Coordinates of C-alpha atoms and ligand atoms in Angstrom, one line a residue:
X1 CA -9.8 -16.4 24.2
X2 CA -9.4 -18.0 27.6
X3 CA -10.4 -15.8 30.5
X4 CA -7.5 -14.5 32.6
X5 CA -8.4 -15.3 36.2
X6 CA -5.8 -13.2 38.0
X7 CA -3.8 -10.5 36.4
X8 CA -0.1 -11.2 36.4
X9 CA 2.0 -8.0 37.1
X10 CA 5.0 -7.2 34.9
X11 CA 8.4 -7.8 36.3
X12 CA 10.8 -4.9 36.9
X13 CA 13.8 -7.2 36.3
X14 CA 14.0 -10.6 34.8
X15 CA 13.7 -13.2 37.6
X16 CA 16.4 -15.7 38.0
X17 CA 14.8 -19.1 37.9
X18 CA 17.7 -21.6 38.0
X19 CA 20.9 -22.2 36.1
X20 CA 22.0 -24.7 33.5
X21 CA 25.4 -26.0 32.9
X22 CA 27.2 -26.2 29.6
X23 CA 29.9 -28.8 29.0
X24 CA 32.3 -28.8 26.1
X25 CA 32.3 -32.3 24.6
X26 CA 36.0 -31.8 23.6
X27 CA 37.1 -31.4 27.3
X28 CA 35.2 -34.5 28.3
X29 CA 33.0 -32.5 30.7
X30 CA 36.0 -31.6 32.7
X31 CA 35.0 -28.0 33.4
X32 CA 31.2 -27.4 33.1
X33 CA 30.1 -23.7 33.1
X34 CA 27.0 -22.5 34.8
X35 CA 24.5 -20.2 33.0
X36 CA 21.6 -18.3 34.5
X37 CA 18.1 -19.0 33.4
X38 CA 15.6 -16.1 33.5
X39 CA 11.8 -16.4 33.8
X40 CA 9.6 -13.9 32.2
X41 CA 6.0 -13.1 33.2
X42 CA 4.7 -15.5 30.5
X43 CA 6.4 -17.7 27.9
X44 CA 9.5 -19.9 27.8
X45 CA 12.4 -19.3 30.2
X46 CA 15.6 -18.0 28.6
X47 CA 19.2 -19.0 29.1
X48 CA 21.4 -15.9 29.6
X49 CA 24.3 -16.6 27.1
X50 CA 25.8 -13.1 27.3
X51 CA 28.9 -14.4 29.0
X52 CA 29.1 -17.6 26.9
X53 CA 32.0 -16.5 24.9
X54 CA 33.9 -15.1 27.8
X55 CA 33.4 -18.4 29.8
X56 CA 33.8 -20.9 27.0
X57 CA 35.1 -19.4 23.8
X58 CA 31.9 -20.4 22.0
X59 CA 29.3 -18.3 20.2
X60 CA 25.7 -19.5 19.7
X61 CA 24.4 -20.1 16.1
X62 CA 20.8 -19.3 15.4
X63 CA 20.0 -18.0 11.9
X64 CA 16.6 -16.4 11.8
X65 CA 16.5 -16.1 15.6
X66 CA 14.5 -19.3 15.9
X67 CA 15.4 -19.7 19.6
X68 CA 16.9 -16.4 20.6
X69 CA 15.3 -13.6 22.7
X70 CA 16.9 -10.5 21.4
X71 CA 15.7 -8.2 24.2
X72 CA 13.4 -8.1 27.2
X73 CA 10.1 -6.3 26.6
X74 CA 6.9 -5.5 28.5
X75 CA 4.9 -4.5 25.4
X76 CA 3.4 -7.4 23.5
X77 CA 3.1 -11.1 24.1
X78 CA 2.3 -13.8 21.5
X79 CA 1.5 -17.4 22.3
X80 CA 1.2 -19.2 19.0
X81 CA 0.2 -22.5 20.4
X82 CA -2.8 -21.1 22.2
X83 CA -3.6 -18.3 19.7
X84 CA -3.1 -15.5 22.2
X85 CA -2.0 -12.0 21.5
X86 CA -1.7 -9.5 24.3
X87 CA -0.9 -5.7 24.2
X88 CA 0.4 -4.7 27.6
X89 CA -1.5 -7.7 29.0
X90 CA -4.9 -6.9 27.3
X91 CA -6.2 -9.6 24.9
X92 CA -6.4 -8.4 21.3
X93 CA -10.0 -9.4 20.9
X94 CA -11.1 -7.3 24.0
X95 CA -9.2 -4.3 22.6
X96 CA -10.7 -4.9 19.2
X97 CA -14.2 -5.0 20.8
X98 CA -14.0 -2.1 23.2
X99 CA -11.1 0.2 22.3
X100 CA -10.1 2.3 19.3
X101 CA -6.7 2.7 17.6
X102 CA -5.6 5.9 19.2
X103 CA -6.4 4.5 22.7
X104 CA -4.4 1.4 21.7
X105 CA -1.5 3.8 20.7
X106 CA -1.6 5.3 24.2
X107 CA -1.6 1.9 25.8
X108 CA 1.3 0.6 23.7
X109 CA 3.4 3.8 24.4
X110 CA 2.5 4.3 28.1
X111 CA 1.8 0.8 29.4
X112 CA -1.7 1.6 30.7
X113 CA -5.1 2.4 29.3
X114 CA -5.7 6.2 29.6
X115 CA -8.3 7.7 31.9
X116 CA -10.9 10.0 30.3
X117 CA -8.8 13.2 30.7
X118 CA -5.6 11.4 29.4
X119 CA -7.5 10.0 26.5
X120 CA -8.9 13.4 25.5
X121 CA -5.5 15.0 25.7
X122 CA -3.8 12.2 23.8
X123 CA -6.4 12.3 21.0
X124 CA -6.0 16.0 20.8
X125 CA -2.2 15.8 20.6
X126 CA -2.2 13.2 17.8
X127 CA -4.8 15.2 15.9
X128 CA -2.8 18.4 16.2
X129 CA 0.2 16.8 14.6
X130 CA -1.4 15.3 11.5
X131 CA -0.3 18.0 9.0
X132 CA 3.2 17.7 7.5
X133 CA 5.6 20.5 6.9
X134 CA 4.6 22.0 3.6
X135 CA 8.1 21.7 2.2
X136 CA 7.9 18.0 2.7
X137 CA 5.0 17.8 0.2
X138 CA 7.5 18.9 -2.5
X139 CA 9.7 15.8 -1.8
X140 CA 7.1 13.7 -3.6
X141 CA 7.7 15.5 -6.9
X142 CA 11.1 13.9 -7.0
X143 CA 9.6 10.5 -7.4
X144 CA 8.2 8.9 -10.6
X145 CA 4.4 8.6 -10.6
X146 CA 4.7 4.9 -10.9
X147 CA 7.1 4.5 -7.9
X148 CA 6.0 1.9 -5.4
X149 CA 4.3 3.7 -2.5
X150 CA 6.6 1.8 0.0
X151 CA 9.6 3.3 -1.8
X152 CA 8.1 6.8 -1.2
X153 CA 7.4 5.9 2.4
X154 CA 10.9 4.8 3.1
X155 CA 12.3 8.0 1.5
X156 CA 9.8 10.5 3.0
X157 CA 9.8 9.1 6.5
X158 CA 13.6 9.0 6.5
X159 CA 13.6 12.6 5.3
X160 CA 11.4 13.7 8.3
X161 CA 14.6 13.9 10.3
X162 CA 15.6 16.8 8.0
X163 CA 12.3 18.6 8.8
X164 CA 11.8 17.9 12.5
X165 CA 15.4 18.3 13.8
X166 CA 14.3 20.5 16.7
X167 CA 13.5 17.4 18.8
X168 CA 16.1 14.8 17.8
X169 CA 18.0 14.4 21.1
X170 CA 17.1 10.7 21.8
X171 CA 18.4 11.0 25.4
X172 CA 15.8 13.6 26.2
X173 CA 12.4 12.0 27.0
X174 CA 10.5 15.1 25.9
X175 CA 12.2 15.1 22.5
X176 CA 11.4 11.4 22.2
X177 CA 7.7 12.1 23.1
X178 CA 7.5 14.8 20.4
X179 CA 9.0 12.6 17.8
X180 CA 6.6 9.8 18.8
X181 CA 3.6 12.0 18.3
X182 CA 4.9 13.3 15.0
X183 CA 5.5 9.8 13.6
X184 CA 2.1 8.4 14.7
X185 CA 0.2 11.4 13.6
X186 CA 1.9 12.1 10.3
X187 CA 2.3 8.6 8.9
X188 CA -1.3 8.3 7.6
X189 CA -0.9 11.7 6.0
X190 CA 2.3 10.6 4.3
X191 CA 0.7 7.2 3.3
X192 CA -2.3 8.9 1.7
X193 CA 0.0 11.4 -0.1
X194 CA 2.0 8.5 -1.6
X195 CA -1.3 7.2 -3.0
X196 CA -2.6 10.5 -4.2
X197 CA 0.8 11.2 -5.9
X198 CA 0.7 7.8 -7.7
X199 CA -2.7 8.5 -9.2
X200 CA -2.1 12.1 -10.1
X201 CA -4.6 13.6 -7.7
X202 CA -4.0 16.6 -5.4
X203 CA -2.9 15.9 -1.8
X204 CA -5.8 16.2 0.6
X205 CA -5.1 17.9 3.9
X206 CA -6.1 16.2 7.2
X207 CA -9.3 17.2 8.9
X208 CA -9.2 17.6 12.7
X209 CA -12.9 16.8 13.2
X210 CA -12.4 13.2 12.0
X211 CA -10.9 10.3 14.0
X212 CA -7.7 8.6 12.9
X213 CA -9.2 6.0 10.5
X214 CA -11.9 8.4 9.2
X215 CA -9.2 11.0 8.5
X216 CA -7.1 8.5 6.6
X217 CA -10.0 7.5 4.4
X218 CA -10.7 11.2 3.8
X219 CA -7.1 11.9 2.8
X220 CA -7.1 8.8 0.5
X221 CA -10.4 9.2 -1.2
X222 CA -11.6 12.9 -1.0
X223 CA -11.1 15.1 -4.0
X224 CA -11.5 19.0 -4.0
X225 CA -14.4 19.0 -6.4
X226 CA -16.9 17.1 -4.4
X227 CA -17.9 16.3 -0.9
X228 CA -16.6 13.0 0.5
X229 CA -18.6 11.3 3.3
X230 CA -16.7 8.7 5.3
X231 CA -18.6 5.4 5.5
X232 CA -18.7 4.5 9.3
X233 CA -18.6 0.8 8.6
X234 CA -15.4 1.1 6.5
X235 CA -13.9 3.5 9.0
X236 CA -14.6 1.0 11.8
X237 CA -13.1 -1.9 9.8
X238 CA -10.0 0.2 9.1
X239 CA -9.7 1.1 12.7
X240 CA -9.8 -2.6 13.6
X241 CA -7.1 -3.4 11.0
X242 CA -4.9 -0.7 12.6
X243 CA -5.5 -2.1 16.1
X244 CA -4.7 -5.7 15.0
X245 CA -1.5 -4.7 13.3
X246 CA -0.3 -2.2 15.9
X247 CA 2.4 -4.5 17.3
X248 CA 3.5 -8.1 17.2
X249 CA 6.6 -8.3 19.4
X250 CA 10.1 -8.9 17.9
X251 CA 9.2 -9.5 14.3
X252 CA 11.6 -8.6 11.4
X253 CA 10.6 -4.9 11.1
X254 CA 10.5 -4.3 14.8
X255 CA 13.9 -6.0 15.3
X256 CA 15.2 -3.8 12.4
X257 CA 14.0 -0.7 14.2
X258 CA 15.6 -1.8 17.5
X259 CA 18.9 -2.7 15.7
X260 CA 19.0 0.6 13.8
X261 CA 18.1 2.5 17.0
X262 CA 20.7 0.7 19.1
X263 CA 23.4 2.8 17.4
X264 CA 21.7 6.0 18.6
X265 CA 20.2 6.7 15.1
X266 CA 17.3 9.2 15.1
X267 CA 13.7 7.9 15.3
X268 CA 12.8 8.8 11.7
X269 CA 15.8 6.9 10.4
X270 CA 14.9 3.9 12.5
X271 CA 11.2 3.9 11.4
X272 CA 12.3 4.3 7.8
X273 CA 14.5 1.1 8.3
X274 CA 11.4 -0.6 9.8
X275 CA 9.3 0.3 6.8
X276 CA 12.0 -1.1 4.5
X277 CA 12.0 -4.4 6.3
X278 CA 8.2 -4.6 6.3
X279 CA 8.1 -4.1 2.6
X280 CA 9.4 -7.6 1.9
X281 CA 6.8 -10.2 0.7
X282 CA 7.6 -12.5 3.6
X283 CA 6.6 -9.9 6.1
X284 CA 4.1 -7.1 5.1
X285 CA 3.4 -8.2 1.6
X286 CA 1.3 -11.3 2.2
X287 CA -2.2 -9.6 2.0
X288 CA -1.2 -8.3 -1.4
X289 CA -0.3 -11.8 -2.3
X290 CA -3.7 -13.0 -1.2
X291 CA -5.4 -10.7 -3.7
X292 CA -3.0 -11.7 -6.5
X293 CA -3.8 -15.3 -5.8
X294 CA -7.5 -14.8 -5.9
X295 CA -7.2 -13.0 -9.2
X296 CA -5.1 -15.8 -10.5
X297 CA -7.8 -18.4 -9.5
X298 CA -10.3 -16.1 -11.3
X299 CA -13.4 -18.2 -10.8
X300 CA -15.0 -20.4 -8.1
X301 CA -14.8 -23.4 -10.5
X302 CA -11.0 -23.3 -10.5
X303 CA -10.7 -23.5 -6.7
X304 CA -10.3 -27.4 -6.5
X305 CA -7.5 -27.1 -9.0
X306 CA -5.6 -24.6 -6.8
X307 CA -6.4 -26.6 -3.6
X308 CA -4.9 -29.6 -5.3
X309 CA -1.8 -27.6 -6.3
X310 CA -1.4 -26.4 -2.7
X311 CA -1.3 -30.0 -1.5
X312 CA 1.0 -31.2 -4.2
X313 CA 4.6 -31.4 -2.7
X314 CA 6.1 -31.0 -6.2
X315 CA 4.3 -27.7 -6.8
X316 CA 5.7 -24.6 -4.9
X317 CA 2.3 -23.0 -4.9
X318 CA 0.8 -22.3 -1.4
X319 CA -2.6 -21.0 -0.5
X320 CA -1.7 -17.4 0.4
X321 CA -3.3 -16.2 3.6
X322 CA -3.3 -19.7 5.2
X323 CA -0.9 -20.9 7.9
X324 CA 1.4 -19.0 10.2
X325 CA 4.9 -19.4 11.5
X326 CA 3.9 -18.7 15.1
X327 CA 0.2 -19.3 15.3
X328 CA -0.5 -23.0 15.2
X329 CA -4.0 -22.4 16.4
X330 CA -6.4 -19.8 15.0
X331 CA -4.6 -16.4 14.5
X332 CA -6.5 -14.3 17.1
X333 CA -6.4 -11.3 14.7
X334 CA -8.0 -13.4 11.9
X335 CA -10.9 -14.4 14.3
X336 CA -11.7 -10.7 14.8
X337 CA -11.3 -9.7 11.1
X338 CA -13.4 -12.6 9.8
X339 CA -16.5 -11.1 11.4
X340 CA -15.7 -7.6 10.2
X341 CA -14.9 -8.9 6.8
X342 CA -18.5 -10.2 6.4
X343 CA -19.9 -7.0 7.9
X344 CA -18.0 -4.9 5.4
X345 CA -19.0 -7.0 2.4
X346 CA -22.6 -7.0 3.5
X347 CA -22.6 -3.2 4.0
X348 CA -21.1 -2.6 0.6
X349 CA -23.4 -5.2 -1.0
X350 CA -20.4 -6.7 -2.8
X351 CA -20.6 -10.3 -1.5
X352 CA -21.2 -11.4 -5.1
X353 CA -18.1 -9.7 -6.5
X354 CA -16.2 -12.5 -8.2
X355 CA -12.9 -12.2 -6.2
X356 CA -14.7 -12.0 -2.9
X357 CA -16.9 -15.0 -3.8
X358 CA -13.7 -17.0 -4.6
X359 CA -12.3 -15.9 -1.2
X360 CA -15.3 -17.0 0.8
X361 CA -15.6 -20.3 -1.0
X362 CA -11.8 -20.9 -0.6
X363 CA -12.1 -20.3 3.1
X364 CA -15.1 -22.7 3.4
X365 CA -13.3 -25.5 1.6
X366 CA -10.0 -25.1 3.3
X367 CA -11.5 -25.0 6.8
X368 CA -13.1 -28.3 6.0
X369 CA -10.3 -30.0 4.2
X370 CA -8.4 -32.7 6.0
X371 CA -5.0 -31.5 4.6
X372 CA -5.4 -28.0 6.1
X373 CA -7.1 -29.1 9.3
X374 CA -4.4 -31.7 10.1
X375 CA -1.6 -29.2 9.5
X376 CA -3.4 -26.5 11.5
X377 CA -3.4 -24.2 8.5
X378 CA -6.1 -21.6 9.4
X379 CA -6.8 -18.4 7.4
X380 CA -4.4 -15.8 8.9
X381 CA -4.9 -12.1 9.4
X382 CA -3.7 -11.3 5.9
X383 CA -6.4 -13.4 4.3
X384 CA -9.2 -11.2 5.7
X385 CA -7.3 -7.9 5.8
X386 CA -6.6 -8.2 2.0
X387 CA -10.3 -8.8 1.3
X388 CA -11.4 -5.9 3.5
X389 CA -8.9 -3.5 2.2
X390 CA -9.8 -4.3 -1.4
X391 CA -13.5 -3.9 -0.6
X392 CA -12.7 -0.5 1.0
X393 CA -11.2 0.5 -2.4
X394 CA -7.5 0.4 -1.4
X395 CA -5.4 -0.9 -4.2
X396 CA -3.3 -4.0 -3.4
X397 CA 0.1 -2.3 -3.9
X398 CA -0.9 0.1 -1.1
X399 CA -1.8 -2.7 1.4
X400 CA 1.7 -2.7 2.9
X401 CA 1.5 1.1 3.5
X402 CA -1.6 0.5 5.6
X403 CA 0.4 -2.1 7.6
X404 CA 3.2 0.5 8.0
X405 CA 0.7 3.1 9.2
X406 CA -0.7 0.7 11.9
X407 CA 2.7 -0.7 12.9
X408 CA 4.4 2.7 13.4
X409 CA 3.1 2.9 17.0
X410 CA 4.5 -0.5 17.8
X411 CA 7.9 0.4 16.3
X412 CA 7.9 3.7 18.2
X413 CA 6.9 2.0 21.5
X414 CA 9.6 -0.7 21.1
X415 CA 12.2 2.0 20.2
X416 CA 11.4 4.0 23.3
X417 CA 11.5 0.9 25.5
X418 CA 15.0 0.1 24.1
X419 CA 16.3 3.6 24.6
X420 CA 15.0 3.6 28.2
X421 CA 16.6 0.3 29.0
X422 CA 19.8 1.0 31.1
X423 CA 21.3 -2.3 29.9
X424 CA 20.8 -1.4 26.2
X425 CA 23.9 -1.9 24.0
X426 CA 24.6 -1.4 20.3
X427 CA 23.3 -4.6 18.5
X428 CA 26.3 -6.5 17.2
X429 CA 25.6 -10.2 16.3
X430 CA 28.6 -12.5 15.8
X431 CA 29.0 -15.0 13.0
X432 CA 30.2 -18.5 12.0
X433 CA 32.9 -17.6 9.5
X434 CA 33.1 -20.0 6.6
X435 CA 35.3 -18.1 4.2
X436 CA 39.0 -18.3 3.3
X437 CA 41.7 -18.3 6.0
X438 CA 44.5 -15.7 5.6
X439 CA 46.2 -15.8 2.2
X440 CA 48.8 -13.6 0.5
X441 CA 47.7 -10.8 -1.9
X442 CA 47.9 -11.9 -5.5
X443 CA 49.3 -9.2 -7.9
X444 CA 47.1 -8.5 -10.9
X445 CA 49.4 -10.0 -13.5
X446 CA 49.6 -13.3 -11.6
X447 CA 45.8 -13.8 -11.4
X448 CA 44.0 -16.5 -13.5
X449 CA 41.3 -15.5 -15.9
X450 CA 38.2 -16.5 -13.9
X451 CA 39.5 -17.2 -10.4
X452 CA 41.1 -13.9 -9.3
X453 CA 44.4 -15.8 -9.1
X454 CA 43.6 -18.4 -6.5
X455 CA 44.8 -21.1 -8.9
X456 CA 48.0 -20.7 -10.9
Ligands
CMC1 N1 -0.7 -23.8 1.7 C1 -0.4 -25.1 1.6 N2 0.3 -25.8 2.4 C2 0.9 -25.2 3.4 C3 0.7 -23.8 3.6 C4 -0.1 -23.1 2.7 N3 -0.4 -21.8 2.8 N4 1.4 -23.4 4.7 C5 2.0 -24.4 5.2 N5 1.7 -25.5 4.4 C6 2.1 -27.0 4.7 C7 3.6 -27.2 4.3 O1 3.7 -27.6 3.0 C8 3.9 -28.2 5.3 O2 3.4 -29.5 4.9 P1 4.1 -30.9 5.2 O3 4.1 -31.0 6.7 O4 3.3 -31.9 4.5 O5 5.5 -30.7 4.6 C9 3.1 -27.9 6.6 O6 2.0 -27.2 6.1 C10 3.9 -27.0 7.5 O7 4.4 -25.9 6.8 P2 5.7 -25.0 7.2 O8 6.2 -24.4 6.0 O9 6.6 -25.9 8.0 O10 5.1 -24.0 8.1 P3 5.8 -22.6 8.6 O11 5.3 -22.4 9.9 O12 7.2 -22.7 8.4 O13 5.2 -21.6 7.5 C11 4.0 -19.8 6.6 C12 4.3 -20.6 7.9 C13 3.2 -18.5 7.0 C14 5.3 -19.3 5.9 C15 3.2 -20.7 5.6 O14 2.1 -21.2 6.2 C16 2.9 -20.0 4.3 O15 3.7 -19.9 3.4 N6 1.7 -19.4 4.2 C17 1.3 -18.7 3.1 C18 1.8 -17.2 3.1 C19 1.1 -16.4 4.1 O16 -0.1 -16.3 4.2 N7 1.9 -15.6 4.9 C20 1.4 -14.7 5.9 C21 1.6 -15.1 7.2 S1 0.9 -14.0 8.5 C22 2.0 -12.7 8.5 C23 2.1 -12.0 9.8 O17 1.7 -12.4 10.8 O18 2.6 -10.8 9.7

């Protein structure tokens, strides 16, 4: 990570940089329209197209938001070309080295690192909210034991609005703060309950003498009949995974939370929407895909066969856990986790476990292979988090739940920022309509067999 010579302060308003003109080809450039260009603290400038339709009668077309800034934000910055990730200006590797997850939560929510007194109070407040309403525990019984834990997460987190409706006025900052604490503190409890329910074990209540990651491991793996001792190496690795996944600017699930929240929906409904979006394999499911791929490879001897398949343009197979849409340099989160991954495997003495041996050999070959080097396909965060989570003993179908636990603070911070933004409006994208033009209704007895009556 490059040293940051002089801190750049956040901007209270976007700064007008210059303007660009837009000319409609059809009018031969007769009436160009000017559009303002805003400059953020870092990153590309943005053209303000808010008045484009009013001025020109045009919409913009940008499926997948490849070149569209959907909001302004002071929370997280990603530079994929340089491999930089900043939370409130602090480089992710420095936070991973010196901070802990609950302190990172404070930072993301409040914009600054806490002083000693603030940190103590924040830790206490999170810890004191970890238990869930006892009635909520009965909700789980309505699910099948083999339900996907993310299905339970979507349902139970959405249902929190029915349990904590004493603080649902989103215009009241105090209510928002209470809901934020409840979400961040209770999400690990709910995630662990989803796991316990799926394996038929009793729920384990949180323990206030443990830190966030230790408590999660305790709720996941303790049973009433024997003492469970949290392994500090595993707790530290999990805390790092939480830090590294806490926010990643306007990704699909965060944008979902913002869009749901833009209508004034309550925070639990918005976070449930974020969890639903995260569930998709193109977003939160990649580390599970890494483990499935390693199982499919099965033995170190078969690695060359799979590398060859990954390079073969006629084969849809890709090496899971390699490459990134934004990071075209090392994923800074992967750099941190790689080291931790080796520490965890050493501590557990499982370096010779077949799946992990395949992973390490695959990493070695791919980092050396001209195909991957030339395309800048480095192992991404999911490659290492999948291996670590598996070594910790977390089953692959629960990996996305871990991601949801970590990302809840990012969603909550982004939701709060949106509500506090005086220029915030309900999100309402436009479209390029490609369907029928107006046509007369066709009575049932005049419709063809297969075409709904469009042809006579
Ligand atoms: N294995 C083999 N070849 C690959 C891979 C891969 N994992 N990823 C990209 N390529 C090749 C691709 O075939 C293309 O080759 P060519 O130039 O010869 O046509 C070139 O690299 C560029 O690929 P692309 O699809 O244009 O790159 P992208 O930025 O659109 O895709 C990606 C990014 C993450 C979807 C892709 O790298 C991929 O499918 N990786 C595997 C899945 C994975 O690990 N996903 C997790 C990403 S991290 C999630 C997070 O941050 O939350």
